[in-house]
C-alpha positions as a printed Julia matrix, in Angstrom:
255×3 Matrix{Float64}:
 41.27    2.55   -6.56
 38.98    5.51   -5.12
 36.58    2.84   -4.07
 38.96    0.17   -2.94
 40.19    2.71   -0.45
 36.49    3.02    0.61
 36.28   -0.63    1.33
 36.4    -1.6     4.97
 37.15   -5.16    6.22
 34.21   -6.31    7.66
 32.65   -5.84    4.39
 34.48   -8.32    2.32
 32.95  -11.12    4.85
 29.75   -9.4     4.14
 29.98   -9.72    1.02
 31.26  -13.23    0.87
 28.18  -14.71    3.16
 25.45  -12.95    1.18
 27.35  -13.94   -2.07
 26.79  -17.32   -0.62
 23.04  -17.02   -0.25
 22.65  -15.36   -3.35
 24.56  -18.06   -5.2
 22.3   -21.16   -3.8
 19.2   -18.56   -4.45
 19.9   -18.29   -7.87
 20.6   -21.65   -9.12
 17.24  -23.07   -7.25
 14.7   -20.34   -8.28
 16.22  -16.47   -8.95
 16.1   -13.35   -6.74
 19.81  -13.64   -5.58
 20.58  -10.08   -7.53
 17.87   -8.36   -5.31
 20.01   -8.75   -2.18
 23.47   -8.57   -3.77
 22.03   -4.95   -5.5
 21.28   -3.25   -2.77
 24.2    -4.36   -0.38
 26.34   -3.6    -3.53
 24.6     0.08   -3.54
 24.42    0.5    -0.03
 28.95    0.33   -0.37
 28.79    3.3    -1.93
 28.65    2.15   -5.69
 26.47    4.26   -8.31
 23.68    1.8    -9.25
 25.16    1.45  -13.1
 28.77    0.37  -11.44
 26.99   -2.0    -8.9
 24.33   -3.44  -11.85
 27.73   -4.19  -13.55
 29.86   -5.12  -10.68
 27.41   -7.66  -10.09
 27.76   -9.38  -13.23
 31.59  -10.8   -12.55
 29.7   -12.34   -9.45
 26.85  -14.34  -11.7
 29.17  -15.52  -14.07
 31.55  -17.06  -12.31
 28.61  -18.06  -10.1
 26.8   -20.15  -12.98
 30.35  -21.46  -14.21
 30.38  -23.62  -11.05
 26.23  -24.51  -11.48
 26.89  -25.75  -15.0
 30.05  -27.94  -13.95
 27.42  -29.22  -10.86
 24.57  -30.01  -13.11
 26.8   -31.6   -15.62
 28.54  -33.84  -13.31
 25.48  -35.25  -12.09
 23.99  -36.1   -15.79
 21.2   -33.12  -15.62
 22.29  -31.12  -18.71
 19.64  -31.28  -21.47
 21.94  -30.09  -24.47
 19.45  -30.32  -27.27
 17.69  -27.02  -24.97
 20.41  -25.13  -24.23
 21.51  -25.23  -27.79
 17.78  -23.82  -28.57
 17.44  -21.54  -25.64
 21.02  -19.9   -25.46
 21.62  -17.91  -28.97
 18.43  -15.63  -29.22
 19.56  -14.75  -25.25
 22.85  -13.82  -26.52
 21.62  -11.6   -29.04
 18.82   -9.74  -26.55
 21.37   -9.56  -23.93
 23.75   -7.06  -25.71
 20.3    -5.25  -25.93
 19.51   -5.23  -22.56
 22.7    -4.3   -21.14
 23.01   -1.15  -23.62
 19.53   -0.18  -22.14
 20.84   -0.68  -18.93
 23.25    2.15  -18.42
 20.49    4.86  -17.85
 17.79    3.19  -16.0
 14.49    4.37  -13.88
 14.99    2.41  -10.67
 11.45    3.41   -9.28
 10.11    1.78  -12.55
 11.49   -0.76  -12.58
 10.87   -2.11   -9.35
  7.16   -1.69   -9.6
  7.32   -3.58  -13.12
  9.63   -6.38  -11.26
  7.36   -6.84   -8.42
  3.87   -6.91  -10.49
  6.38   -9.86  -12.67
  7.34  -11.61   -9.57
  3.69  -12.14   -8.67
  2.49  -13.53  -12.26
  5.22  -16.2   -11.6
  4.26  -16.69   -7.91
  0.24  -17.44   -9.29
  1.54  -19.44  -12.05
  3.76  -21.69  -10.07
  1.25  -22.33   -7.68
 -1.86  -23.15  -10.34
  1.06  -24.77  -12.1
 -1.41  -25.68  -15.3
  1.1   -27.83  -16.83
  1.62  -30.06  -14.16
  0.08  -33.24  -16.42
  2.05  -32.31  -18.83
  5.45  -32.36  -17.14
  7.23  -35.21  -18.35
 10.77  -36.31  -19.07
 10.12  -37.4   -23.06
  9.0   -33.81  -24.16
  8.66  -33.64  -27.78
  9.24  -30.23  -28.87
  7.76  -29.41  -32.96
  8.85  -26.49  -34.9
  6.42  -24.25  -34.08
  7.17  -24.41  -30.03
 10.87  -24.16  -30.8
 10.32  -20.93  -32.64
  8.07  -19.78  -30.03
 10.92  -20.49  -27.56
 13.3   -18.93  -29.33
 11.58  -15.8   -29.13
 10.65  -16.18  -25.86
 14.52  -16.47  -24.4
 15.07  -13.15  -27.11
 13.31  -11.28  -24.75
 14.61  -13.13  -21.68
 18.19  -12.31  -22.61
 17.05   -8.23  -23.59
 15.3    -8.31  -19.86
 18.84   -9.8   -18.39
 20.86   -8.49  -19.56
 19.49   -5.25  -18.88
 19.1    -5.48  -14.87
 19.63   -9.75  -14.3
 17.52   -9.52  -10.95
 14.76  -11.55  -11.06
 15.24  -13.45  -14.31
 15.41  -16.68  -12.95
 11.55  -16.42  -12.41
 10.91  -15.5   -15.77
 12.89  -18.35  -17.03
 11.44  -20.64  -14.62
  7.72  -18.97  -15.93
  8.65  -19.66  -19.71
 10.33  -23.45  -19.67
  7.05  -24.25  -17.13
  4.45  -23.53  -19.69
  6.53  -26.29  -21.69
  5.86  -28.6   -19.61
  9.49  -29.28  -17.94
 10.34  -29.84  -14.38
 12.51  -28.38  -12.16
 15.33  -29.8   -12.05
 15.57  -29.42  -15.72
 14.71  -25.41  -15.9
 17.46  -24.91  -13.46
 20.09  -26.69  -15.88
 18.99  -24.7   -18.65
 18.43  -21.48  -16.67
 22.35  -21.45  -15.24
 24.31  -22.02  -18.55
 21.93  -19.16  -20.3
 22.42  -17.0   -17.81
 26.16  -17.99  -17.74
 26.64  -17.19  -21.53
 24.18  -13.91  -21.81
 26.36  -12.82  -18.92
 29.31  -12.53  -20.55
 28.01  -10.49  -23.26
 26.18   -7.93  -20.99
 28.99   -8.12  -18.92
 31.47   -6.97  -21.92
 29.12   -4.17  -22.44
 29.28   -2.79  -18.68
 33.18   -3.32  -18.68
 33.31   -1.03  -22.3
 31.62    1.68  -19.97
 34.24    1.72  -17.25
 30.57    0.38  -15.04
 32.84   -2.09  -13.19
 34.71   -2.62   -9.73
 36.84   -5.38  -10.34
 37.6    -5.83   -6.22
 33.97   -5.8    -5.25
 33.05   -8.05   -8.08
 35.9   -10.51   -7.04
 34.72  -10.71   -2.93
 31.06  -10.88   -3.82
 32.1   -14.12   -6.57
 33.59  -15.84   -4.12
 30.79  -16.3    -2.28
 28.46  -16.92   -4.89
 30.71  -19.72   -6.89
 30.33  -21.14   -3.2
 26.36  -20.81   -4.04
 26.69  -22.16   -7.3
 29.01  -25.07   -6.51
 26.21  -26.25   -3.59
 22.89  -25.36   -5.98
 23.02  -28.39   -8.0
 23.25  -30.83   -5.43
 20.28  -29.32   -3.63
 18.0   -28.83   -6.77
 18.74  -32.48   -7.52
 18.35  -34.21   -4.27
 15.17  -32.35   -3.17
 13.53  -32.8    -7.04
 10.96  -30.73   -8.49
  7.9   -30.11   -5.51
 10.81  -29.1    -2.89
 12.47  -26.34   -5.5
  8.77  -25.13   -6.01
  8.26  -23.77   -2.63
 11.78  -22.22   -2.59
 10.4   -20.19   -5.87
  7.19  -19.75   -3.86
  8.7   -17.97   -0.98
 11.26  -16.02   -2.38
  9.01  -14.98   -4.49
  6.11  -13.58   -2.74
  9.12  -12.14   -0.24
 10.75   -9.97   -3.03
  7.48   -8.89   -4.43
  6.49   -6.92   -0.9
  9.84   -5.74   -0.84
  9.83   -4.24   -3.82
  5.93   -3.09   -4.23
  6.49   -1.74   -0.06
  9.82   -1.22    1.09
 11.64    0.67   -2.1
């Protein structure tokens, strides 16, 4: 209740709008987390509460991406089913790691992340490769596996910024856009819940905050799918582009 009474009205607005950006940002390439953080912060929440807060925000977020990508007939099951359970186990991981964190660290090891994906997206060396009849053999599935172990331990320990990483990992396999972004919102969507369980155990929650800053990004999620579709694979690309290279001088000059 102590910060409830804190809360002044023209921040739940504020916090529904940028909810909405940060919903759309999300679903198309990642990076949504790195303006919801700090406006979450700058309300006067400890960074643990507003790492957690954030958290009701993506999941219901990524409820209404999933239901989006689904109802349009881009939901690659056989990948999810692969992708999702060694996330679920690194999340719970992550999110224990989370509670004491070294923000100046972290931002620096973000930022130097953000620009691998930038250079990879733009050499994009798997572009002959991308194709909708991928055949994946043992040997990539268990090196995929792994791969989203370690994407689930980095989100669920901070969440901002995983979206590139994803994007980074189902690239080099050759998939397209379109496709990463179904996969990338119902992983997120289930690794959230765990890591989210974990920040609730803690008391690292504020249930109100949470609430306003979900409505706005379930808005985001709702209109993602729909614009990752209709503008395809080349037009998502220079979303991750941009948002990428913008975050990355944020966070290497500005923090």
């Amino acid at each position: 209740m102590e910060h409830l009474s804190l809360m002044q009205l023209w921040q739940i607005p504020l916090l529904f709008v940028v909810g909405i950006v940060a919903g759309i940002l999300n679903v198309l390439a990642g990076g949504g987390s790195l303006l919801t953080l700090p406006l979450l912060i700058f309300m006067g929440l400890p960074s643990a509460m507003a790492n957690g807060t954030n958290r009701i925000a993506i999941f219901c977020q990524n409820l209404f991406a999933i239901r989006g990508f689904k109802k349009r007939g881009y939901f690659p099951v056989d990948l999810v089913l692969l992708c999702t359970p060694p996330a679920l186990i690194g999340s719970w991981f992550g999110a224990s790691l989370a509670i004491s964190m070294d923000d100046a660290l972290f931002n620096r090891v973000l930022a130097g992340i953000m620009l691998c994906v930038l250079i990879f997206t733009v050499v994009d060396p798997m572009k002959r490769l991308r194709r909708q009849d991928i055949q994946f053999s043992t040997l990539r599935k268990i090196v995929l596996a792994f791969s989203f172990f370690f994407v689930g331990v980095y989100g669920g320990f901070v969440q901002a910024g995983v979206g590139f990483i994803i994007i980074a990992v189902l690239l080099a396999h050759g998939m397209d856009l379109v496709r990463i972004n179904a996969v990338k919102v119902f992983v997120i969507f289930v690794y959230t819940a765990v890591a989210l369980g974990v920040f609730i155990y803690h008391g690292e929650v504020n249930y109100f905050i949470g609430l306003s800053l979900a409505a706005g990004n379930s808005i985001g999620g709702a209109l993602g799918p729909k614009l990752a579709i209709t503008k395809g694979h080349d037009w998502i690309k220079k979303v991750v582009n941009l948002t990428v290279l913008v975050f990355a001088l944020k966070l290497l000059f500005f923090t």
